[in-house]
PDB file of C-alpha atoms in Angstrom:
ATOM      1  CA  MET A   1      33.801 -87.500  50.639  1.00  0.00           C
ATOM      2  CA  ALA A   2      35.847 -91.052  51.778  1.00  0.00           C
ATOM      3  CA  SER A   3      36.419 -92.665  53.987  1.00  0.00           C
ATOM      4  CA  ARG A   4      39.966 -93.825  55.765  1.00  0.00           C
ATOM      5  CA  ARG A   5      39.879 -96.801  53.162  1.00  0.00           C
ATOM      6  CA  GLY A   6      38.750 -95.112  50.449  1.00  0.00           C
ATOM      7  CA  ALA A   7      34.840 -96.009  50.078  1.00  0.00           C
ATOM      8  CA  PRO A   8      32.620 -93.182  49.963  1.00  0.00           C
ATOM      9  CA  LEU A   9      30.874 -92.388  53.403  1.00  0.00           C
ATOM     10  CA  ILE A  10      27.392 -91.714  51.006  1.00  0.00           C
ATOM     11  CA  THR A  11      26.208 -92.702  48.033  1.00  0.00           C
ATOM     12  CA  THR A  12      25.570 -90.505  45.151  1.00  0.00           C
ATOM     13  CA  ARG A  13      21.502 -90.927  45.721  1.00  0.00           C
ATOM     14  CA  GLN A  14      22.283 -90.203  49.763  1.00  0.00           C
ATOM     15  CA  ALA A  15      23.841 -87.072  48.636  1.00  0.00           C
ATOM     16  CA  HIS A  16      21.183 -86.187  46.294  1.00  0.00           C
ATOM     17  CA  LEU A  17      18.689 -86.949  48.626  1.00  0.00           C
ATOM     18  CA  TRP A  18      20.102 -84.750  50.972  1.00  0.00           C
ATOM     19  CA  ARG A  19      20.347 -82.198  48.849  1.00  0.00           C
ATOM     20  CA  ARG A  20      16.362 -82.076  47.769  1.00  0.00           C
ATOM     21  CA  LEU A  21      15.636 -82.598  51.672  1.00  0.00           C
ATOM     22  CA  ARG A  22      17.705 -78.996  52.435  1.00  0.00           C
ATOM     23  CA  GLN A  23      15.846 -77.554  49.799  1.00  0.00           C
ATOM     24  CA  LYS A  24      12.395 -78.442  50.574  1.00  0.00           C
ATOM     25  CA  THR A  25      13.395 -77.383  54.423  1.00  0.00           C
ATOM     26  CA  HIS A  26      14.610 -73.868  52.793  1.00  0.00           C
ATOM     27  CA  GLY A  27      11.770 -73.321  50.504  1.00  0.00           C
ATOM     28  CA  TRP A  28       9.351 -73.726  53.501  1.00  0.00           C
ATOM     29  CA  TYR A  29      11.535 -71.424  55.946  1.00  0.00           C
ATOM     30  CA  LEU A  30      11.436 -68.953  52.986  1.00  0.00           C
ATOM     31  CA  GLU A  31       7.573 -69.174  52.837  1.00  0.00           C
ATOM     32  CA  ALA A  32       7.207 -68.868  56.253  1.00  0.00           C
ATOM     33  CA  TRP A  33       9.878 -66.062  56.970  1.00  0.00           C
ATOM     34  CA  LEU A  34       8.109 -64.027  53.857  1.00  0.00           C
ATOM     35  CA  ALA A  35       4.316 -65.180  55.907  1.00  0.00           C
ATOM     36  CA  HIS A  36       6.039 -63.625  58.943  1.00  0.00           C
ATOM     37  CA  ARG A  37       7.519 -60.489  57.235  1.00  0.00           C
ATOM     38  CA  LYS A  38       3.834 -59.776  55.713  1.00  0.00           C
ATOM     39  CA  ALA A  39       2.350 -59.981  58.515  1.00  0.00           C
ATOM     40  CA  ARG A  40       4.038 -57.821  60.006  1.00  0.00           C
ATOM     41  CA  TYR A  41       4.381 -55.303  57.503  1.00  0.00           C
ATOM     42  CA  ARG A  42       0.678 -55.287  56.834  1.00  0.00           C
ATOM     43  CA  ARG A  43       0.015 -54.166  60.729  1.00  0.00           C
ATOM     44  CA  SER A  44       1.415 -50.865  60.239  1.00  0.00           C
ATOM     45  CA  LEU A  45      -0.605 -50.060  57.332  1.00  0.00           C
ATOM     46  CA  SER A  46      -4.683 -48.425  58.036  1.00  0.00           C
ATOM     47  CA  PRO A  47      -7.359 -51.541  57.011  1.00  0.00           C
ATOM     48  CA  HIS A  48      -9.024 -48.479  55.219  1.00  0.00           C
ATOM     49  CA  LEU A  49      -6.701 -47.813  52.536  1.00  0.00           C
ATOM     50  CA  PRO A  50      -7.662 -48.272  49.193  1.00  0.00           C
ATOM     51  CA  LYS A  51      -7.958 -51.764  47.441  1.00  0.00           C
ATOM     52  CA  THR A  52      -7.472 -53.184  43.995  1.00  0.00           C
ATOM     53  CA  VAL A  53      -9.078 -56.406  43.590  1.00  0.00           C
ATOM     54  CA  ALA A  54      -7.554 -58.436  40.865  1.00  0.00           C
ATOM     55  CA  PHE A  55      -8.325 -61.843  39.059  1.00  0.00           C
ATOM     56  CA  VAL A  56      -5.493 -63.998  37.360  1.00  0.00           C
ATOM     57  CA  VAL A  57      -7.632 -65.980  34.718  1.00  0.00           C
ATOM     58  CA  GLY A  58      -6.602 -68.754  32.072  1.00  0.00           C
ATOM     59  CA  CYS A  59      -7.241 -71.989  31.236  1.00  0.00           C
ATOM     60  CA  GLN A  60      -5.875 -74.864  33.610  1.00  0.00           C
ATOM     61  CA  ARG A  61      -2.612 -75.882  32.725  1.00  0.00           C
ATOM     62  CA  SER A  62      -1.843 -72.105  31.290  1.00  0.00           C
ATOM     63  CA  GLY A  63       1.192 -70.846  34.385  1.00  0.00           C
ATOM     64  CA  THR A  64      -2.126 -69.144  36.595  1.00  0.00           C
ATOM     65  CA  ASP A  65      -0.493 -70.934  39.681  1.00  0.00           C
ATOM     66  CA  LEU A  66       3.138 -69.736  38.924  1.00  0.00           C
ATOM     67  CA  THR A  67       1.770 -65.825  38.150  1.00  0.00           C
ATOM     68  CA  VAL A  68      -0.025 -65.589  41.495  1.00  0.00           C
ATOM     69  CA  LYS A  69       2.925 -67.260  43.301  1.00  0.00           C
ATOM     70  CA  SER A  70       5.086 -64.789  41.893  1.00  0.00           C
ATOM     71  CA  VAL A  71       2.380 -61.959  42.571  1.00  0.00           C
ATOM     72  CA  ASP A  72       1.797 -63.169  46.344  1.00  0.00           C
ATOM     73  CA  ARG A  73       5.189 -62.370  47.326  1.00  0.00           C
ATOM     74  CA  SER A  74       5.038 -58.415  47.439  1.00  0.00           C
ATOM     75  CA  PRO A  75       3.641 -57.562  50.763  1.00  0.00           C
ATOM     76  CA  ASP A  76       1.181 -55.236  49.307  1.00  0.00           C
ATOM     77  CA  VAL A  77      -0.762 -58.405  47.909  1.00  0.00           C
ATOM     78  CA  ASP A  78      -3.354 -61.430  49.568  1.00  0.00           C
ATOM     79  CA  ARG A  79      -3.956 -64.151  47.827  1.00  0.00           C
ATOM     80  CA  PHE A  80      -6.740 -66.526  47.584  1.00  0.00           C
ATOM     81  CA  ASP A  81      -6.277 -69.089  45.001  1.00  0.00           C
ATOM     82  CA  GLU A  82      -9.323 -71.584  44.389  1.00  0.00           C
ATOM     83  CA  TYR A  83      -8.541 -74.029  47.565  1.00  0.00           C
ATOM     84  CA  ASP A  84      -8.764 -71.272  49.829  1.00  0.00           C
ATOM     85  CA  ARG A  85     -12.071 -72.011  51.364  1.00  0.00           C
ATOM     86  CA  ARG A  86     -12.433 -68.564  52.725  1.00  0.00           C
ATOM     87  CA  ALA A  87     -13.171 -67.522  48.787  1.00  0.00           C
ATOM     88  CA  PHE A  88     -13.489 -70.828  47.264  1.00  0.00           C
ATOM     89  CA  ALA A  89     -16.484 -73.869  47.111  1.00  0.00           C
ATOM     90  CA  ASP A  90     -15.426 -76.554  45.129  1.00  0.00           C
ATOM     91  CA  CYS A  91     -13.112 -74.357  43.112  1.00  0.00           C
ATOM     92  CA  ARG A  92     -15.518 -72.093  42.229  1.00  0.00           C
ATOM     93  CA  ILE A  93     -15.526 -68.412  43.256  1.00  0.00           C
ATOM     94  CA  ARG A  94     -18.159 -67.486  45.927  1.00  0.00           C
ATOM     95  CA  ASP A  95     -20.652 -64.715  46.165  1.00  0.00           C
ATOM     96  CA  LEU A  96     -19.964 -61.089  45.355  1.00  0.00           C
ATOM     97  CA  HIS A  97     -20.632 -60.491  49.009  1.00  0.00           C
ATOM     98  CA  VAL A  98     -17.789 -62.330  50.119  1.00  0.00           C
ATOM     99  CA  GLN A  99     -15.574 -61.540  48.105  1.00  0.00           C
ATOM    100  CA  ALA A 100     -15.721 -57.507  49.198  1.00  0.00           C
ATOM    101  CA  GLU A 101     -15.792 -58.903  52.509  1.00  0.00           C
ATOM    102  CA  LEU A 102     -12.304 -60.272  52.178  1.00  0.00           C
ATOM    103  CA  VAL A 103     -11.513 -57.567  50.299  1.00  0.00           C
ATOM    104  CA  ASP A 104     -12.650 -54.867  53.490  1.00  0.00           C
ATOM    105  CA  ARG A 105     -10.969 -57.119  56.024  1.00  0.00           C
ATOM    106  CA  SER A 106      -7.844 -57.257  53.894  1.00  0.00           C
ATOM    107  CA  ARG A 107      -5.233 -54.959  54.821  1.00  0.00           C
ATOM    108  CA  ALA A 108      -3.010 -55.663  51.293  1.00  0.00           C
ATOM    109  CA  ARG A 109      -3.410 -52.814  48.537  1.00  0.00           C
ATOM    110  CA  CYS A 110      -3.805 -55.232  46.357  1.00  0.00           C
ATOM    111  CA  VAL A 111      -6.276 -58.766  46.944  1.00  0.00           C
ATOM    112  CA  VAL A 112      -5.773 -61.374  44.156  1.00  0.00           C
ATOM    113  CA  PHE A 113      -8.261 -63.899  43.538  1.00  0.00           C
ATOM    114  CA  LYS A 114      -7.571 -67.370  41.296  1.00  0.00           C
ATOM    115  CA  PRO A 115     -11.115 -68.114  39.617  1.00  0.00           C
ATOM    116  CA  VAL A 116      -9.421 -70.445  37.105  1.00  0.00           C
ATOM    117  CA  CYS A 117     -12.910 -72.074  37.179  1.00  0.00           C
ATOM    118  CA  ASP A 118     -14.437 -69.267  36.409  1.00  0.00           C
ATOM    119  CA  SER A 119     -12.447 -67.371  33.760  1.00  0.00           C
ATOM    120  CA  HIS A 120     -15.013 -67.777  31.647  1.00  0.00           C
ATOM    121  CA  ARG A 121     -17.474 -64.953  33.750  1.00  0.00           C
ATOM    122  CA  VAL A 122     -14.218 -62.836  34.078  1.00  0.00           C
ATOM    123  CA  LYS A 123     -16.309 -59.757  33.132  1.00  0.00           C
ATOM    124  CA  ASP A 124     -19.341 -60.196  35.480  1.00  0.00           C
ATOM    125  CA  LEU A 125     -16.440 -60.119  38.426  1.00  0.00           C
ATOM    126  CA  LEU A 126     -14.966 -56.820  36.946  1.00  0.00           C
ATOM    127  CA  ASP A 127     -17.799 -55.228  37.473  1.00  0.00           C
ATOM    128  CA  GLY A 128     -18.515 -57.071  41.166  1.00  0.00           C
ATOM    129  CA  HIS A 129     -15.433 -54.173  42.230  1.00  0.00           C
ATOM    130  CA  ALA A 130     -14.603 -51.147  41.553  1.00  0.00           C
ATOM    131  CA  GLN A 131     -10.732 -50.355  40.707  1.00  0.00           C
ATOM    132  CA  SER A 132     -10.643 -54.215  39.744  1.00  0.00           C
ATOM    133  CA  ARG A 133      -8.673 -55.862  36.945  1.00  0.00           C
ATOM    134  CA  ALA A 134      -7.485 -59.151  34.834  1.00  0.00           C
ATOM    135  CA  ILE A 135      -4.832 -60.580  34.258  1.00  0.00           C
ATOM    136  CA  TRP A 136      -5.608 -63.855  31.647  1.00  0.00           C
ATOM    137  CA  VAL A 137      -2.636 -66.116  31.550  1.00  0.00           C
ATOM    138  CA  TYR A 138      -2.104 -67.292  28.325  1.00  0.00           C
ATOM    139  CA  ARG A 139       0.027 -70.517  27.108  1.00  0.00           C
ATOM    140  CA  GLY A 140      -0.083 -72.859  23.641  1.00  0.00           C
ATOM    141  CA  TYR A 141      -2.704 -75.108  23.626  1.00  0.00           C
ATOM    142  CA  GLU A 142       0.372 -77.817  23.045  1.00  0.00           C
ATOM    143  CA  SER A 143       1.800 -77.035  25.815  1.00  0.00           C
ATOM    144  CA  VAL A 144      -1.316 -76.892  27.784  1.00  0.00           C
ATOM    145  CA  ALA A 145      -2.371 -80.250  26.856  1.00  0.00           C
ATOM    146  CA  SER A 146       0.798 -81.982  27.632  1.00  0.00           C
ATOM    147  CA  SER A 147       1.025 -80.383  30.800  1.00  0.00           C
ATOM    148  CA  SER A 148      -2.614 -81.388  31.576  1.00  0.00           C
ATOM    149  CA  VAL A 149      -1.496 -85.460  29.884  1.00  0.00           C
ATOM    150  CA  THR A 150       1.569 -85.647  32.589  1.00  0.00           C
ATOM    151  CA  ARG A 151      -0.602 -84.343  35.430  1.00  0.00           C
ATOM    152  CA  TRP A 152      -3.638 -86.226  34.946  1.00  0.00           C
ATOM    153  CA  GLY A 153      -3.127 -88.781  32.313  1.00  0.00           C
ATOM    154  CA  ALA A 154      -5.957 -90.543  30.670  1.00  0.00           C
ATOM    155  CA  THR A 155      -8.594 -88.632  32.635  1.00  0.00           C
ATOM    156  CA  SER A 156      -8.149 -85.688  30.357  1.00  0.00           C
ATOM    157  CA  ALA A 157      -9.037 -87.822  27.676  1.00  0.00           C
ATOM    158  CA  ARG A 158     -11.965 -89.075  29.368  1.00  0.00           C
ATOM    159  CA  PHE A 159     -13.429 -85.478  29.907  1.00  0.00           C
ATOM    160  CA  LEU A 160     -13.011 -84.663  26.787  1.00  0.00           C
ATOM    161  CA  ARG A 161     -14.762 -86.903  25.126  1.00  0.00           C
ATOM    162  CA  ASP A 162     -17.458 -86.840  27.437  1.00  0.00           C
ATOM    163  CA  LEU A 163     -17.785 -83.382  27.038  1.00  0.00           C
ATOM    164  CA  LEU A 164     -17.490 -83.479  23.247  1.00  0.00           C
ATOM    165  CA  GLY A 165     -20.286 -86.255  23.249  1.00  0.00           C
ATOM    166  CA  GLY A 166     -22.336 -83.964  25.635  1.00  0.00           C
ATOM    167  CA  GLY A 167     -21.818 -86.857  28.334  1.00  0.00           C
ATOM    168  CA  GLY A 168     -22.821 -87.311  31.448  1.00  0.00           C
ATOM    169  CA  ASP A 169     -22.346 -85.797  35.138  1.00  0.00           C
ATOM    170  CA  TRP A 170     -19.179 -85.667  36.074  1.00  0.00           C
ATOM    171  CA  GLY A 171     -17.829 -82.315  37.844  1.00  0.00           C
ATOM    172  CA  ILE A 172     -19.493 -80.882  40.849  1.00  0.00           C
ATOM    173  CA  ARG A 173     -21.265 -77.755  38.498  1.00  0.00           C
ATOM    174  CA  GLN A 174     -19.323 -78.293  35.399  1.00  0.00           C
ATOM    175  CA  TRP A 175     -18.438 -74.857  35.049  1.00  0.00           C
ATOM    176  CA  ASN A 176     -16.858 -75.929  31.893  1.00  0.00           C
ATOM    177  CA  ARG A 177     -20.724 -76.029  30.383  1.00  0.00           C
ATOM    178  CA  GLU A 178     -21.379 -72.140  31.452  1.00  0.00           C
ATOM    179  CA  GLY A 179     -22.160 -70.198  28.420  1.00  0.00           C
ATOM    180  CA  ILE A 180     -19.301 -70.767  26.729  1.00  0.00           C
ATOM    181  CA  THR A 181     -19.806 -71.520  23.077  1.00  0.00           C
TER     182      THR A 181
END
């Protein structure tokens, strides 16, 4: 855009920021719209439908969040990720009876949990629910390491050195040392 004298009304940077704001606003609006549609659809369903329980597992930075967000777009899916306090405490999945209660209360046909810090316990999790499934998300170790360093910087290297050296207590319940060989 230009004014009558030829000077731009807004700079390129301002135009870029305006586009980003519209994208973020549109993304928020789309999420709210989808949540509303899912809730309306589920009210029409019986709460006693047979349900499938799914666990999306893998190592951190492997793409589990993207997988869960993609699956969650379906109106037939209820999701609980590691930041949902109803299903998780300190990023660790709660007891089986809490999981079962959440599944029973859900009107969705599929209830998805994302217990990334409990990936090593996936067999126990599957044994706890009839009709359960697991999706193991895999990403090459080079990409996982690169993404981890980009996300957390030198903290990643410090944790790894500490873990390899049998070091101190830096985790709430040090899931990474539980039964892993």
